Each structure stands twice: as structure tokens, then as C-alpha cells.
Coordinates of C-alpha atoms in Angstrom, one line a residue:
X12 CA 59.8 70.2 46.9
X13 CA 56.4 71.1 48.7
X14 CA 56.4 67.9 50.9
X15 CA 60.6 68.0 51.7
X16 CA 59.7 71.8 52.9
X17 CA 57.1 70.9 54.5
X18 CA 58.0 68.2 56.4
X19 CA 61.9 70.6 57.0
X20 CA 59.4 73.0 59.1
X21 CA 57.4 70.3 61.0
X22 CA 60.8 68.9 62.4
X23 CA 61.9 72.0 63.3
X24 CA 57.9 72.8 64.7
X25 CA 58.9 69.3 67.3
X26 CA 62.7 69.0 66.9
X27 CA 63.1 70.0 70.8
X28 CA 59.5 69.8 72.2
X29 CA 59.2 66.4 71.8
X30 CA 62.3 65.0 73.2
X31 CA 61.6 66.8 77.0
X32 CA 61.0 63.5 79.3
X33 CA 58.4 65.0 80.9
X34 CA 56.3 65.2 77.5
X35 CA 57.6 62.7 75.1
X36 CA 60.1 60.1 73.7
X37 CA 59.8 60.7 69.8
X38 CA 58.0 62.6 67.1
X39 CA 56.6 61.4 64.4
X40 CA 58.1 63.1 61.7
X41 CA 62.0 61.3 60.3
X42 CA 64.5 63.5 58.8
X43 CA 66.2 62.9 55.8
X44 CA 68.9 60.1 55.8
X45 CA 72.6 60.9 57.2
X46 CA 71.0 63.9 58.8
X47 CA 72.7 64.8 62.8
X48 CA 70.6 66.8 65.4
X49 CA 72.2 67.7 68.4
X50 CA 69.7 69.6 70.8
X51 CA 70.6 70.8 74.2
X52 CA 68.3 71.9 76.7
X53 CA 68.3 73.2 80.2
X54 CA 65.2 72.3 82.4
X55 CA 64.2 74.1 85.6
X56 CA 61.2 72.3 87.3
X57 CA 59.5 73.2 90.8
X58 CA 57.3 71.2 92.7
X59 CA 55.5 73.1 95.6
X60 CA 54.3 69.0 97.4
X61 CA 52.4 66.6 96.3
X62 CA 48.7 65.4 95.0
X63 CA 46.9 62.9 97.5
X64 CA 45.7 59.6 96.5
X65 CA 42.1 62.2 96.3
X66 CA 44.4 64.4 94.3
X67 CA 43.7 67.2 97.2
X68 CA 47.0 68.9 97.2
X69 CA 49.4 69.4 100.0
X70 CA 52.8 72.0 100.7
X71 CA 54.3 68.4 101.8
X72 CA 57.5 67.3 99.9
X73 CA 58.4 70.6 97.5
X74 CA 61.0 70.0 95.4
X75 CA 63.3 71.8 92.7
X76 CA 65.3 70.6 90.0
X77 CA 67.5 71.5 87.4
X78 CA 68.2 69.6 84.7
X79 CA 70.9 70.0 81.5
X80 CA 70.0 67.4 79.0
X81 CA 71.9 66.1 75.7
X82 CA 70.8 64.2 72.9
X83 CA 71.8 63.0 69.7
X84 CA 69.1 62.4 66.9
X85 CA 70.6 60.4 63.3
X86 CA 68.7 59.1 60.3
X87 CA 70.0 56.4 58.7
X88 CA 67.8 56.6 56.2
X89 CA 64.4 58.9 55.0
X90 CA 62.6 56.3 57.1
X91 CA 64.8 55.1 60.1
X92 CA 66.3 57.3 62.9
X93 CA 68.2 56.7 66.7
X94 CA 68.1 59.2 69.4
X95 CA 70.2 58.7 71.9
X96 CA 70.5 61.2 75.3
X97 CA 71.6 61.5 78.9
X98 CA 70.8 64.3 81.4
X99 CA 72.7 65.9 84.5
X100 CA 69.8 66.5 87.1
X101 CA 70.7 68.8 90.0
X102 CA 68.0 68.5 92.7
X103 CA 67.3 69.1 96.2
X104 CA 64.6 69.3 99.4
X105 CA 62.1 72.0 99.3
X106 CA 61.7 74.7 102.1
X107 CA 59.1 71.8 104.0
X108 CA 60.2 71.9 107.4
X109 CA 59.7 68.3 107.8
X110 CA 60.6 65.7 104.8
X111 CA 58.9 62.3 104.9
X112 CA 63.2 61.1 105.7
X113 CA 64.1 64.2 107.5
X114 CA 66.7 66.5 107.0
X115 CA 69.1 63.8 106.2
X116 CA 71.8 62.4 103.4
X117 CA 71.1 64.6 100.2
X118 CA 67.2 66.7 102.1
X119 CA 69.7 69.3 103.6
X120 CA 68.4 72.0 101.2
X121 CA 71.0 72.0 99.1
X122 CA 71.8 70.9 95.6
X123 CA 73.1 68.1 94.9
X124 CA 73.8 67.1 91.5
X125 CA 74.7 63.7 89.2
X126 CA 74.3 62.1 85.3
X127 CA 70.7 60.4 85.3
X128 CA 69.7 57.8 82.9
X129 CA 70.9 56.4 79.3
X130 CA 68.0 57.4 77.0
X131 CA 67.5 55.4 73.3
X132 CA 64.9 55.4 71.1
X133 CA 64.4 53.5 67.6
X134 CA 61.6 54.8 65.6
X135 CA 60.6 53.9 62.3
X136 CA 57.8 55.8 59.9
X137 CA 55.3 54.2 58.5
X138 CA 53.3 56.5 56.3
X139 CA 54.2 60.1 55.2
X140 CA 50.7 61.0 53.6
X141 CA 48.0 62.3 55.0
X142 CA 48.9 60.9 58.4
X143 CA 52.7 60.4 59.4
X144 CA 52.8 57.3 61.4
X145 CA 55.9 56.5 63.4
X146 CA 55.9 53.7 65.9
X147 CA 58.6 53.3 68.5
X148 CA 61.2 51.3 70.4
X149 CA 63.1 52.7 73.7
X150 CA 64.8 52.2 76.6
X151 CA 65.9 54.1 79.5
X152 CA 69.0 52.8 81.4
X153 CA 70.4 54.1 84.6
X154 CA 74.4 55.6 84.4
X155 CA 74.7 54.5 87.7
X156 CA 73.5 53.5 90.9
X157 CA 72.3 57.1 92.4
X158 CA 70.4 57.6 95.5
X159 CA 66.7 57.2 95.4
X160 CA 65.1 57.3 99.2
X161 CA 65.0 61.4 99.4
X162 CA 63.0 63.8 98.9
X163 CA 65.7 64.9 96.4
X164 CA 66.4 61.8 94.4
X165 CA 67.6 63.2 91.1
X166 CA 65.5 59.6 89.6
X167 CA 64.0 56.3 89.6
X168 CA 67.6 54.0 89.0
X169 CA 65.2 51.5 87.3
X170 CA 65.5 50.2 84.0
X171 CA 62.6 50.5 81.4
X172 CA 61.7 49.3 78.2
X173 CA 59.3 51.6 75.9
X174 CA 57.0 50.8 72.8
X175 CA 54.7 53.6 71.6
X176 CA 53.9 55.1 68.4
X177 CA 53.4 58.7 67.2
X178 CA 51.1 60.4 64.5
X179 CA 51.2 63.4 62.9
X180 CA 49.3 65.7 60.6
X181 CA 49.2 68.7 58.4
X182 CA 45.5 70.9 59.4
X183 CA 45.9 72.5 56.2
X184 CA 47.0 70.6 52.8
X185 CA 47.6 73.9 50.6
X186 CA 50.7 75.0 53.5
X187 CA 51.7 73.5 57.0
X188 CA 50.7 76.9 59.0
X189 CA 48.7 73.7 61.4
X190 CA 49.9 71.0 62.5
X191 CA 49.0 68.7 65.0
X192 CA 51.3 65.8 66.9
X193 CA 50.1 62.8 69.7
X194 CA 51.7 60.2 71.3
X195 CA 51.3 57.2 73.7
X196 CA 54.0 55.0 74.9
X197 CA 53.4 51.6 77.4
X198 CA 56.8 51.6 79.7
X199 CA 58.0 47.7 81.1
X200 CA 59.7 49.4 84.1
X201 CA 62.0 47.5 86.4
X202 CA 60.3 46.0 89.8
X203 CA 61.3 47.1 93.1
X204 CA 60.3 45.9 96.8
X205 CA 57.8 43.9 94.8
X206 CA 56.0 46.7 93.2
X207 CA 55.4 46.9 89.9
X208 CA 55.3 50.6 88.2
X209 CA 54.3 50.0 84.9
X210 CA 52.3 52.8 82.9
X211 CA 50.9 54.4 80.4
X212 CA 52.4 57.8 78.7
X213 CA 50.6 60.4 76.4
X214 CA 51.0 63.9 75.1
X215 CA 49.5 66.1 72.2
X216 CA 50.6 69.2 70.3
X217 CA 49.1 71.5 67.9
X218 CA 51.0 74.0 66.6
X219 CA 50.9 77.1 64.8
X220 CA 53.2 78.4 62.6
X221 CA 53.0 82.4 62.8
X222 CA 56.0 82.7 60.3
X223 CA 58.3 80.3 58.8
X224 CA 60.2 80.9 61.5
X225 CA 57.9 81.3 64.5
X226 CA 56.0 78.1 65.6
X227 CA 53.2 78.5 69.4
X228 CA 51.9 75.4 70.1
X229 CA 50.1 74.3 72.9
X230 CA 51.1 71.2 74.4
X231 CA 48.8 68.6 76.5
X232 CA 50.4 65.2 78.2
X233 CA 49.2 62.2 80.7
X234 CA 50.6 59.9 82.8
X235 CA 48.6 57.1 84.5
X236 CA 51.1 54.2 86.8
X237 CA 49.2 50.5 86.3
X238 CA 50.3 49.9 90.4
X239 CA 52.7 51.7 92.5
X240 CA 52.2 52.3 95.8
X241 CA 49.3 55.4 97.2
X242 CA 50.1 58.6 99.8
X243 CA 47.0 57.2 101.2
X244 CA 48.8 53.5 102.0
X245 CA 52.2 55.7 103.4
X246 CA 50.7 57.7 105.4
X247 CA 48.6 54.7 107.0
X248 CA 51.9 52.4 107.4
X249 CA 50.4 49.9 105.2
X250 CA 53.7 49.4 104.1
X251 CA 56.9 47.2 104.0
X252 CA 60.3 48.7 105.3
X253 CA 61.7 48.5 101.8
X254 CA 58.8 50.0 100.1
X255 CA 59.0 53.0 102.4
X256 CA 61.6 54.4 102.3
X257 CA 61.6 53.5 98.6
X258 CA 58.1 55.5 98.0
X259 CA 60.0 58.1 96.3
X260 CA 60.3 56.0 93.0
X261 CA 57.5 53.6 93.1
X262 CA 54.1 55.9 93.5
X263 CA 51.1 55.4 91.6
X264 CA 51.9 58.7 89.8
X265 CA 48.6 59.7 87.5
X266 CA 49.0 63.1 86.5
X267 CA 48.0 65.6 83.6
X268 CA 50.2 68.3 82.3
X269 CA 49.1 71.0 80.0
X270 CA 51.5 74.0 78.9
X271 CA 52.2 76.2 75.8
X272 CA 55.8 76.5 73.4
X273 CA 57.4 79.1 71.3
X274 CA 59.8 78.0 68.8
X275 CA 62.3 80.4 66.7
X276 CA 64.6 78.8 63.9
X277 CA 67.3 81.7 64.0
X278 CA 69.3 80.1 61.2
X279 CA 69.1 76.7 58.7
X280 CA 70.8 74.3 61.1
X281 CA 69.8 75.7 64.7
X282 CA 66.8 77.0 66.8
X283 CA 65.8 78.0 69.7
X284 CA 62.6 77.4 71.5
X285 CA 60.7 77.8 75.3
X286 CA 58.2 75.6 77.4
X287 CA 56.4 75.8 80.0
X288 CA 54.0 73.2 82.0
X289 CA 52.2 72.9 84.9
X290 CA 50.7 69.9 86.3
X291 CA 46.5 70.4 85.8
X292 CA 45.1 67.4 88.3
X293 CA 46.2 64.0 89.3
X294 CA 47.0 61.4 92.0
X295 CA 50.0 60.2 94.0
X296 CA 52.3 62.3 92.9
X297 CA 54.3 65.7 92.8

């Protein structure tokens, strides 16, 4: 009974935060066979400019986005689960007086909304104690061909295949008041304009149950793109026309983020949480 109760608490702790696309793809703990989880997330992002190739911050190319994400997670056994979801995204360019592509198309200062990319993740738990280990595979499939040649582009419109692993552990054996969770995955990304943007991403969360219904977590994540276009190349004009116009989805995007999350279980079947994240450092990225 203690193991069942512990897993239930940890599933609550990770149920929403683990699926946010900027933070993670999956989670280590799998819900019991037959359980279905529905998740809705409203996400607001504000990007004040870009980080240059050397890491300097410049207030050029500011953007803002609002997203409504919906996901369904179904456990087909105590070890195997499938998660499917898609976000609706609304984006606009910021107050930058001269976006790279000029004030044209969707870079008109107004919000433009569209369905973005389907996301699917299949995960299988290999072990539960003392370390939870759950490999996963997944994919990202654009729902349609949307605009990508603008600061306000809602996404990358590129196919992705993903392979990774989640690990987790209760830090207090007698009662899961403290836990740690980590993830790393590699994304095989469709090439565009002859440019590869395969990447490695990872995240870590350390959480504390203040009460059985209230959890507080410290979060961190990184992204390392293997290839891509640098902002230095963009500024120096060392690109083809196709690469220049499509540079927003082809950047050599490297970044580190940190943040906090607070989650509250309102009832046995539903919970609410809030997460705040900020870019700590990076290069060739928003």
C-alpha cells in the first residue's frame, strides 16, 4: 500500500509539469493500467530579444506567444503508457521597430493563432525501485504547413523523432516528501534548406511535498543544438536566400533555463499548478 500511495503522489507531482513542451517530453512514473489523464495548460511566453552567438543579450526580434495545450495520457498497463497532444498557439512580434523580415506578413504587431504540432510519446517503465527508469520514444508532426518566415512564427513546421529516458527517485525512503526527476532525449529533426538542427535536451526537477496536496519544485533544463545557423552568420550575410528567410527555425539554439513550480491537488481526480521559467544563458536563441 505504501508503494501505491507513493506512486500516486509522485504522479500528481509530475502530471502537468512534465508535459510542458519547453521543459520535458515524458515522466518516469507510469499511472496504473487503464488510467486516463487529461491535461490542459495555458502558457504565456515573453521574449525580449535574442541572445547572440557570444551570449550577449540584444533587444532585437522580441516576440510574445500564448498557447493552449491539450493532452491525453493513457496507461495500457502498469508499465506502458501513450501520450498524445496538440497546442493552439497565438504569436506576435514585439516592440522591436525593425524585425529582421520587416513589418510584413504576420509580423504586423497583432496576434495570429493556429494549430501547431501533434506530439506523441510512448514510454515503458523498466524498474520501480530504488530508481525508476522509463525509456521513451516520440515524435512531433506538424498539423499543417504554417508560416515560419517571421519573428512571430508559431513553430518550426518540421518533423521530429525523439528517443530518451526518464529517471526518478524518492529521496526520503520512509515517505516520499522529497523526490528528484531527470530526463534527457535526442531529437532527430527534419532538415530544411540543407541545415540540420538535431538537438539534445534535458531537464531536472527536485520537489518537496509541503503537505500531501501541495508540492513545490525547483526546475532546470538545457537545449543543445547540433548544427544550425548562428546569428553571426545571419548578420554577416553568409547564408543562402532560403536559409536567410528560414533562419527562425534553423538557429543553432543553445539555452539553459531555470524556474519554480507550485502544484496543488484540489481533489483526488484533479489538480492545478503554476510554473515560471526564465532563460539563464544561451546563444543564438530568443
